[in-house]
PDB file of C-alpha atoms in Angstrom:
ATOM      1  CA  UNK A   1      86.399 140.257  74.775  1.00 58.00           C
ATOM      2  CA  UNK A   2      89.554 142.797  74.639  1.00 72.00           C
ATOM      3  CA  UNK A   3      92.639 141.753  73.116  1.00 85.00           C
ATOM      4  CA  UNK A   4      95.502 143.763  74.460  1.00 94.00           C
ATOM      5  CA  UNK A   5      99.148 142.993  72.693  1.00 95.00           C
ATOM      6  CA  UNK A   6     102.114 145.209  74.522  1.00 96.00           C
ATOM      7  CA  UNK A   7     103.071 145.891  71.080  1.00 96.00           C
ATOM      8  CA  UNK A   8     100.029 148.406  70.263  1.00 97.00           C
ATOM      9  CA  UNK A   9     101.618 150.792  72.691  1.00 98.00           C
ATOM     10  CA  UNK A  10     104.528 151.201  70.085  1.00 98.00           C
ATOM     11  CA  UNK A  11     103.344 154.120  68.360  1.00 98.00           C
ATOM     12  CA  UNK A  12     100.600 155.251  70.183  1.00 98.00           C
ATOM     13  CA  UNK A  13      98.385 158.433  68.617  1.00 98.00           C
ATOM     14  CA  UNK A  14      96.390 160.893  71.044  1.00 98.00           C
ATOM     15  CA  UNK A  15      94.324 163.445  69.813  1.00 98.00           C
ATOM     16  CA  UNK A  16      91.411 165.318  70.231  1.00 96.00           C
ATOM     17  CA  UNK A  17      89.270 168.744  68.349  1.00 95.00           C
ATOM     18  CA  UNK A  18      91.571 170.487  71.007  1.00 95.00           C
ATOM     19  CA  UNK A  19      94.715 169.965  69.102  1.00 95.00           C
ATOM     20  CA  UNK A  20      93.894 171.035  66.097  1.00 93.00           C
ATOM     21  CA  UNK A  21      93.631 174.238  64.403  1.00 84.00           C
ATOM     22  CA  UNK A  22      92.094 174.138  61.122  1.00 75.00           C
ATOM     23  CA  UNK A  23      92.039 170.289  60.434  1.00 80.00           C
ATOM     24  CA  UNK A  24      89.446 167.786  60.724  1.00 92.00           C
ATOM     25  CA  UNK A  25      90.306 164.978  62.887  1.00 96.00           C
ATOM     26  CA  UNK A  26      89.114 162.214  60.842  1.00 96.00           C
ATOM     27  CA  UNK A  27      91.534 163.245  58.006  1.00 96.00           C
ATOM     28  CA  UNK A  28      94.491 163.723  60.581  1.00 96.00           C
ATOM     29  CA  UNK A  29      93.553 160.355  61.892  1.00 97.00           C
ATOM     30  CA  UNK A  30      93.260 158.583  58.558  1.00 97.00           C
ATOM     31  CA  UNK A  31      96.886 160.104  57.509  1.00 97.00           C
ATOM     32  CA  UNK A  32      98.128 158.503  61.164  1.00 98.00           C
ATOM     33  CA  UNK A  33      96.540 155.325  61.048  1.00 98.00           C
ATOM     34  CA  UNK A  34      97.632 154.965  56.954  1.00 98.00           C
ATOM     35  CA  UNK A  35     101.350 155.908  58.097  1.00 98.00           C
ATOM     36  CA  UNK A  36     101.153 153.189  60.478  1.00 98.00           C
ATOM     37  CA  UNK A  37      99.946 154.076  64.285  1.00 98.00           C
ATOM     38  CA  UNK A  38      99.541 151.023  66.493  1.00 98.00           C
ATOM     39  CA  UNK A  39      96.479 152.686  69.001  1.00 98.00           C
ATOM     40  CA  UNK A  40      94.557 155.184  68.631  1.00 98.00           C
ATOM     41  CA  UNK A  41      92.998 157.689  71.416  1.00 98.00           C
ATOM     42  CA  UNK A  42      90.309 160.221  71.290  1.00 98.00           C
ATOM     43  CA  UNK A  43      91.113 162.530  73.903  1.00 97.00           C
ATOM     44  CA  UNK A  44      88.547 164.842  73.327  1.00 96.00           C
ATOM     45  CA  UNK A  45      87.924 167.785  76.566  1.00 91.00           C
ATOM     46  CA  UNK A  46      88.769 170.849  78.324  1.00 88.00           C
ATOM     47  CA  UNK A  47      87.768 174.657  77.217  1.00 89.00           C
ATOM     48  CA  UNK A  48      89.274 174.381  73.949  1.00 88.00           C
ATOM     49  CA  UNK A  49      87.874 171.731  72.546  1.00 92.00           C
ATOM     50  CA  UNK A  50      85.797 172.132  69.477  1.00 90.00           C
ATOM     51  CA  UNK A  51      82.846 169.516  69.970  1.00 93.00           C
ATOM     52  CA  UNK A  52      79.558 169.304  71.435  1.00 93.00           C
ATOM     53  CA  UNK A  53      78.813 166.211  73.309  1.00 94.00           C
ATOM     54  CA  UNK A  54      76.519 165.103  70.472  1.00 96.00           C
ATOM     55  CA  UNK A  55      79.653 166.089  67.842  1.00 95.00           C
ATOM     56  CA  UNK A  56      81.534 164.117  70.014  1.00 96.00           C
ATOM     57  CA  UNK A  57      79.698 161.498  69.810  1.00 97.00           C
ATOM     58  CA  UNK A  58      79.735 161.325  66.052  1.00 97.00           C
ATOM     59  CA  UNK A  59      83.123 161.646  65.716  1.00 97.00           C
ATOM     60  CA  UNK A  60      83.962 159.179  68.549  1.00 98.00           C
ATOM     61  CA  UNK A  61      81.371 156.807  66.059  1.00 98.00           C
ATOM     62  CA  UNK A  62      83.389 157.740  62.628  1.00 97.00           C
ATOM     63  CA  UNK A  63      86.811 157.633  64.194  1.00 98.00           C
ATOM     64  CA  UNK A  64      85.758 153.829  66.075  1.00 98.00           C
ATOM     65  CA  UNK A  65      85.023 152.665  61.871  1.00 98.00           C
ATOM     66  CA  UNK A  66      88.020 154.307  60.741  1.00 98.00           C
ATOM     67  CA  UNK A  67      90.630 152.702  63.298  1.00 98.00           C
ATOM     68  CA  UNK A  68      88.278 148.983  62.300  1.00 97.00           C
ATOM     69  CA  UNK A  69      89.177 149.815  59.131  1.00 97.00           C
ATOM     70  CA  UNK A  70      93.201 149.592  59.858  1.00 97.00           C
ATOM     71  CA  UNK A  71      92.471 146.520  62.403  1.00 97.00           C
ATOM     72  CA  UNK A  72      94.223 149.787  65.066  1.00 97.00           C
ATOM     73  CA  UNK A  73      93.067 149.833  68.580  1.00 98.00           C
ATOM     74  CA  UNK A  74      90.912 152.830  69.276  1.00 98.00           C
ATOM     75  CA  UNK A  75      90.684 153.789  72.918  1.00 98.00           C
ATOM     76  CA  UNK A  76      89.078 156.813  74.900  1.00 98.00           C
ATOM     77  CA  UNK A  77      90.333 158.790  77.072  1.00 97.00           C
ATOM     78  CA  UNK A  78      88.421 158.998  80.522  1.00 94.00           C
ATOM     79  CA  UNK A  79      84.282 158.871  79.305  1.00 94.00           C
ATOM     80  CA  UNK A  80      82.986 155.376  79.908  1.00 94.00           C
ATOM     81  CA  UNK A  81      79.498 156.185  79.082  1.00 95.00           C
ATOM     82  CA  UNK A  82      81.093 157.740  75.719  1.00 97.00           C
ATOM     83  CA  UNK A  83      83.024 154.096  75.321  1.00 97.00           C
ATOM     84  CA  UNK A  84      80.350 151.845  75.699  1.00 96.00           C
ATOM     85  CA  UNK A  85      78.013 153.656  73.445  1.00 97.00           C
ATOM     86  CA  UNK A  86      80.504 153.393  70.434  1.00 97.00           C
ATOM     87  CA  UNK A  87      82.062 150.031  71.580  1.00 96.00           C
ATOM     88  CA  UNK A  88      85.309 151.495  71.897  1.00 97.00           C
ATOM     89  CA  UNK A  89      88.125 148.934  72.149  1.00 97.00           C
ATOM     90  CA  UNK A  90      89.840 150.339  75.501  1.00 97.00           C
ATOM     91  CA  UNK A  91      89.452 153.430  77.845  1.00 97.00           C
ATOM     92  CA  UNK A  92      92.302 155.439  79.738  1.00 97.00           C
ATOM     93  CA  UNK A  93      92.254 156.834  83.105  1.00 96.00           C
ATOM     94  CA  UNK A  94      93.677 159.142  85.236  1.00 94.00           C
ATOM     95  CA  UNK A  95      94.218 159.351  88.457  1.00 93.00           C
ATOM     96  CA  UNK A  96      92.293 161.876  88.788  1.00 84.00           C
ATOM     97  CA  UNK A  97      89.525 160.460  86.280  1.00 73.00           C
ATOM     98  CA  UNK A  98      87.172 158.038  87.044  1.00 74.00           C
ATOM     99  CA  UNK A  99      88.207 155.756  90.124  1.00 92.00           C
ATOM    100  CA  UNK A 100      89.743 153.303  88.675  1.00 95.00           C
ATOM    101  CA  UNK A 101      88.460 149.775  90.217  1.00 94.00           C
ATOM    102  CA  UNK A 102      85.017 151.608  89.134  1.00 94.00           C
ATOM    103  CA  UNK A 103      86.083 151.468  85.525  1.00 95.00           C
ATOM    104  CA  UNK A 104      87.460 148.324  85.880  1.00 95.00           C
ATOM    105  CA  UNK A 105      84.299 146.710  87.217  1.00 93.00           C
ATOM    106  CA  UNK A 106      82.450 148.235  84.617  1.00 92.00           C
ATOM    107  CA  UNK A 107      84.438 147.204  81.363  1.00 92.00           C
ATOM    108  CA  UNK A 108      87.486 145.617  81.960  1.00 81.00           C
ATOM    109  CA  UNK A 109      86.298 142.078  80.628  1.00 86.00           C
ATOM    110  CA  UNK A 110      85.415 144.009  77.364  1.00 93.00           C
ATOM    111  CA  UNK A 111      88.075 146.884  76.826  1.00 97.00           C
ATOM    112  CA  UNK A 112      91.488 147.310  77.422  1.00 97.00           C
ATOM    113  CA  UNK A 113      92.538 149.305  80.362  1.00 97.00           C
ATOM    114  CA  UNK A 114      94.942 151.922  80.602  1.00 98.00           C
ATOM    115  CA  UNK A 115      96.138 154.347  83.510  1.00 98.00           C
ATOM    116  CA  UNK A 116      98.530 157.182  84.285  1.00 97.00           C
ATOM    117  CA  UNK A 117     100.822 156.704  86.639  1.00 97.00           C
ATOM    118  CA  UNK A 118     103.177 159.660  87.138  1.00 95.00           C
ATOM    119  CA  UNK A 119     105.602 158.321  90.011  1.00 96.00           C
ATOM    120  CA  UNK A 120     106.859 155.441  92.024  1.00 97.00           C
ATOM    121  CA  UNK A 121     103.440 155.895  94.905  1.00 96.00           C
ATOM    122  CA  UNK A 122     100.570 155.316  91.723  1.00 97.00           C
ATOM    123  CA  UNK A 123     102.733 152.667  89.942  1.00 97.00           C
ATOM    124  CA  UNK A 124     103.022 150.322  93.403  1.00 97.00           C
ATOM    125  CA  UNK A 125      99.564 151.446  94.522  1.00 96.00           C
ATOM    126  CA  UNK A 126      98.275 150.203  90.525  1.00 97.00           C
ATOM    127  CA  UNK A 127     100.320 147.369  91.016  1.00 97.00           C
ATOM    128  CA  UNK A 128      97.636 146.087  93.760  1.00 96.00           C
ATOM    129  CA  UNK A 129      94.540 146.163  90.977  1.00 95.00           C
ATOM    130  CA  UNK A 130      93.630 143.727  88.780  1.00 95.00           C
ATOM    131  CA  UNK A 131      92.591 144.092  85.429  1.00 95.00           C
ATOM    132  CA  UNK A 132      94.629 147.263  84.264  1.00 97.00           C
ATOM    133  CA  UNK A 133      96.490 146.426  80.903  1.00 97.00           C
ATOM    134  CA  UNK A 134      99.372 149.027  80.455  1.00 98.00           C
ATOM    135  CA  UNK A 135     100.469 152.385  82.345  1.00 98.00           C
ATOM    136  CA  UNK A 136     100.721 155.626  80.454  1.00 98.00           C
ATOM    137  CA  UNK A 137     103.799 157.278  82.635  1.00 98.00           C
ATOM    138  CA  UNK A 138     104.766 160.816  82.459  1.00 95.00           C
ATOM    139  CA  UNK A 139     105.145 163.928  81.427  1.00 95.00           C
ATOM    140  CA  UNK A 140     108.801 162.683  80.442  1.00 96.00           C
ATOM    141  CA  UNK A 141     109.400 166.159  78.949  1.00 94.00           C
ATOM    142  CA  UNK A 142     107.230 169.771  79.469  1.00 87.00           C
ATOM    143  CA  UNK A 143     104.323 169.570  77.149  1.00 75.00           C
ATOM    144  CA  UNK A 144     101.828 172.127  76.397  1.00 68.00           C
ATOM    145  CA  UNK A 145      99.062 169.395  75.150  1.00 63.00           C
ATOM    146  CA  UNK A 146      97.673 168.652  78.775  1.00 60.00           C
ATOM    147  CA  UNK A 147      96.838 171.551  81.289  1.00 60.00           C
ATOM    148  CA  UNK A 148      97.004 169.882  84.360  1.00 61.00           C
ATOM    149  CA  UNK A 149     100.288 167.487  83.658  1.00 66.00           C
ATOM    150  CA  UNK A 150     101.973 166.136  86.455  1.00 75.00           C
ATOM    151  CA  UNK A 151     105.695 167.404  87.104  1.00 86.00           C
ATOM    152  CA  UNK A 152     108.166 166.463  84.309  1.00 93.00           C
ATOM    153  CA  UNK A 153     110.069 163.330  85.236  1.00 96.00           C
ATOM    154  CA  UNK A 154     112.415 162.872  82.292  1.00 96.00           C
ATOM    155  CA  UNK A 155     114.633 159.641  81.173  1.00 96.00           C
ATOM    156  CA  UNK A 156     115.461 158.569  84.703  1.00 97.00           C
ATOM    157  CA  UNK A 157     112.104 159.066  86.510  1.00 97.00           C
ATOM    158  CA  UNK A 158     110.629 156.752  83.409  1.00 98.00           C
ATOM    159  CA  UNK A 159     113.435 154.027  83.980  1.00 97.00           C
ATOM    160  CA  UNK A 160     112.393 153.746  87.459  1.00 98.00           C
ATOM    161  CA  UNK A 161     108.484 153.484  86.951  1.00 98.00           C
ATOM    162  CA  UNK A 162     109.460 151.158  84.381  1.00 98.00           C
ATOM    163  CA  UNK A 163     111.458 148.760  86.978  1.00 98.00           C
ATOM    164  CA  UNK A 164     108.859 149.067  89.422  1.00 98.00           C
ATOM    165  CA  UNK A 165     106.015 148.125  87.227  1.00 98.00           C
ATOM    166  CA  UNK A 166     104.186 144.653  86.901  1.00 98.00           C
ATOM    167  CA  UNK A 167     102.711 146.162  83.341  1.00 97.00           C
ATOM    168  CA  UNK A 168     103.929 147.282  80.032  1.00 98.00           C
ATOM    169  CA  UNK A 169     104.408 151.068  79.877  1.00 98.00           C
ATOM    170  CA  UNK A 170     104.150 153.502  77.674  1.00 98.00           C
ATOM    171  CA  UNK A 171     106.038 156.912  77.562  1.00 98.00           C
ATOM    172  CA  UNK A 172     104.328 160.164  76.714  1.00 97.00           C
ATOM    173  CA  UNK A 173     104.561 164.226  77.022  1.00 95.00           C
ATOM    174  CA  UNK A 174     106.465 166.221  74.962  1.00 95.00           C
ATOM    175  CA  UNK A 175     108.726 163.453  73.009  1.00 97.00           C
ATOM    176  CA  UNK A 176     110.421 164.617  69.961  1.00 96.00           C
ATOM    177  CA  UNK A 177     112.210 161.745  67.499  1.00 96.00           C
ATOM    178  CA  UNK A 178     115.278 162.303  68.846  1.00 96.00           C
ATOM    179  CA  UNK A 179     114.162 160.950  72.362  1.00 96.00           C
ATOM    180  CA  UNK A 180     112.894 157.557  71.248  1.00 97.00           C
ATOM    181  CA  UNK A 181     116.662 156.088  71.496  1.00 96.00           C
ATOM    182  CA  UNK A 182     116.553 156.774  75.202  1.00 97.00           C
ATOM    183  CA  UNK A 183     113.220 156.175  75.623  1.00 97.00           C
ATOM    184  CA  UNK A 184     113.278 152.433  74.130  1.00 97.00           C
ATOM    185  CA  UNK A 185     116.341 152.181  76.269  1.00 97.00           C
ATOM    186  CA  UNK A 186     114.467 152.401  79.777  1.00 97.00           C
ATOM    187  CA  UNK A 187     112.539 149.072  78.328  1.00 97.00           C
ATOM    188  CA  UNK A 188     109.165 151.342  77.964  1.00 98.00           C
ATOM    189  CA  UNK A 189     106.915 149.807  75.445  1.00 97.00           C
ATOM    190  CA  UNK A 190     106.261 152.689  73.090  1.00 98.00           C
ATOM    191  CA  UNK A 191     105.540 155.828  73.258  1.00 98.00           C
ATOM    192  CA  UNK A 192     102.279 158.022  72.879  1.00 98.00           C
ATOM    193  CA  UNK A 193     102.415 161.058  71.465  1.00 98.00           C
ATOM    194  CA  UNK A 194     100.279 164.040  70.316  1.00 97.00           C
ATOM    195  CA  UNK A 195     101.769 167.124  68.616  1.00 95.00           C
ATOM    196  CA  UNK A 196     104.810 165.047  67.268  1.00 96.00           C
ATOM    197  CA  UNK A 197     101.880 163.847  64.963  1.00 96.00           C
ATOM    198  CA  UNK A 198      99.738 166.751  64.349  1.00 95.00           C
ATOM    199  CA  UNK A 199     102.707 169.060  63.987  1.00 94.00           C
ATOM    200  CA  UNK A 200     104.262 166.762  61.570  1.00 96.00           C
ATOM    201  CA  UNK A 201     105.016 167.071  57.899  1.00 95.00           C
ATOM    202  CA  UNK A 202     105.588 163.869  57.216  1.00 97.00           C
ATOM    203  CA  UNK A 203     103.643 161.557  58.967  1.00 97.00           C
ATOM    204  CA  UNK A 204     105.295 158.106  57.196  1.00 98.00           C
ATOM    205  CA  UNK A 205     108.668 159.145  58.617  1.00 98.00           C
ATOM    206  CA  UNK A 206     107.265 160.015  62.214  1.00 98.00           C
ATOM    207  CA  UNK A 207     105.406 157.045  62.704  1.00 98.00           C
ATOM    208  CA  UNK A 208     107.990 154.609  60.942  1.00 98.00           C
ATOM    209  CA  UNK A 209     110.225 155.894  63.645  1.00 97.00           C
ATOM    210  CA  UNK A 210     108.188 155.367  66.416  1.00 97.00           C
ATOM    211  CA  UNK A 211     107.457 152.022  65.466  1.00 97.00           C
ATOM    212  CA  UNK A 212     111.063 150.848  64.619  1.00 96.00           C
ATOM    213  CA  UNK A 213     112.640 152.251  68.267  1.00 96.00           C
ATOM    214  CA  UNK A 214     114.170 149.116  70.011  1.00 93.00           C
ATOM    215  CA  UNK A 215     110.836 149.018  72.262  1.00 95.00           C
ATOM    216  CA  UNK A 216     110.376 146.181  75.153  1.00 90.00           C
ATOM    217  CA  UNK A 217     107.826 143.632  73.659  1.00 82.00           C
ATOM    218  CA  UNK A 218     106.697 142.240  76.659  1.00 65.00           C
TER     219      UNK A 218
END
């Protein structure tokens, strides 16, 4: 059965082959979950990513033992065939993934259940369906990790799809350190974040201030 707690969306890691240069993601991931993460999710797709589906798979079965390891979430981003063959802990949607009641008939009484909502329309309209868990809400800044983000909705967009939401919510696309003050203000739950991580030189400092922003807990 999943076990969802609001407070894994704290400091929430994304990351797939496709972020990464010359690293291996099971050492980037083992620095992130040591420093501290709360969730983990292997967002692994789109031309640049390094994997073949059978690599994928391997490192979708290595990263799964790595985040048991650290007692961290580890979600997937969008494949529920890929999820259920390595027992992942949750899945995330887009609107644009996966129809969502689909996913939710599939797994949702043994993952957790995430989905993007970008503005007011998806948050009401996800309001209506049971069994989602949290709401990943953004672009709050321009980011360069996801091709086809939505527009850019910054601090005030997320403070309304926060009120308007019957779920916890996490913030994510292109926050920097200096945001999470404004962020945790909006009553978000956390924040998920890619290249702040991979681009980071100190990954205990990063993720200790992700994790200590005044964050809703419920």
């Amino acid at each position: 059965m999943k076990k969802f707690n609001p407070q894994m969306l704290n400091a929430y890691f994304i990351c797939g082959s496709q972020d990464l240069k010359q690293d291996n993601i099971l050492t980037v991931v083992q620095k992130a979950l040591a420093a501290g993460i709360t969730a983990f999710q292997f967002r692994d797709k789109g031309p640049n990513s390094h994997f073949t589906p059978d690599q994928r798979l391997q490192a979708a079965r290595q990263l799964k033992a790595l985040c048991n390891d650290y007692h961290v979430p580890f979600l997937i981003d969008d494949d529920v065939q890929l999820a259920l063959k390595v027992q992942a802990d949750g899945i995330h949607v887009g609107q644009s993934d996966q129809k969502i009641t689909q996913v939710i008939q599939s797994v949702g009484q043994k993952m957790i259940i995430g989905y993007s909502c970008s503005n007011l329309a998806e948050v009401q309209a996800a309001n209506q369906i049971d069994g989602i868990d949290y709401y990943g809400c953004g672009p709050i800044f321009a980011t360069t990790s996801k091709a086809d983000a939505s527009p850019v909705i910054g601090i005030s967009g997320l403070t309304r799809l926060v009120k308007a939401a019957t779920r916890p919510v996490v913030a994510i696309g292109g926050i920097k350190t200096d945001d999470l003050s404004a962020l945790a203000q909006t009553q978000a739950a956390g924040a998920a974040v890619i290249s702040l991580l991979t681009q980071s030189s100190d990954y205990q400092n990063t993720v200790s201030q992700l994790r200590t922003a005044a964050w809703q807990e419920n």
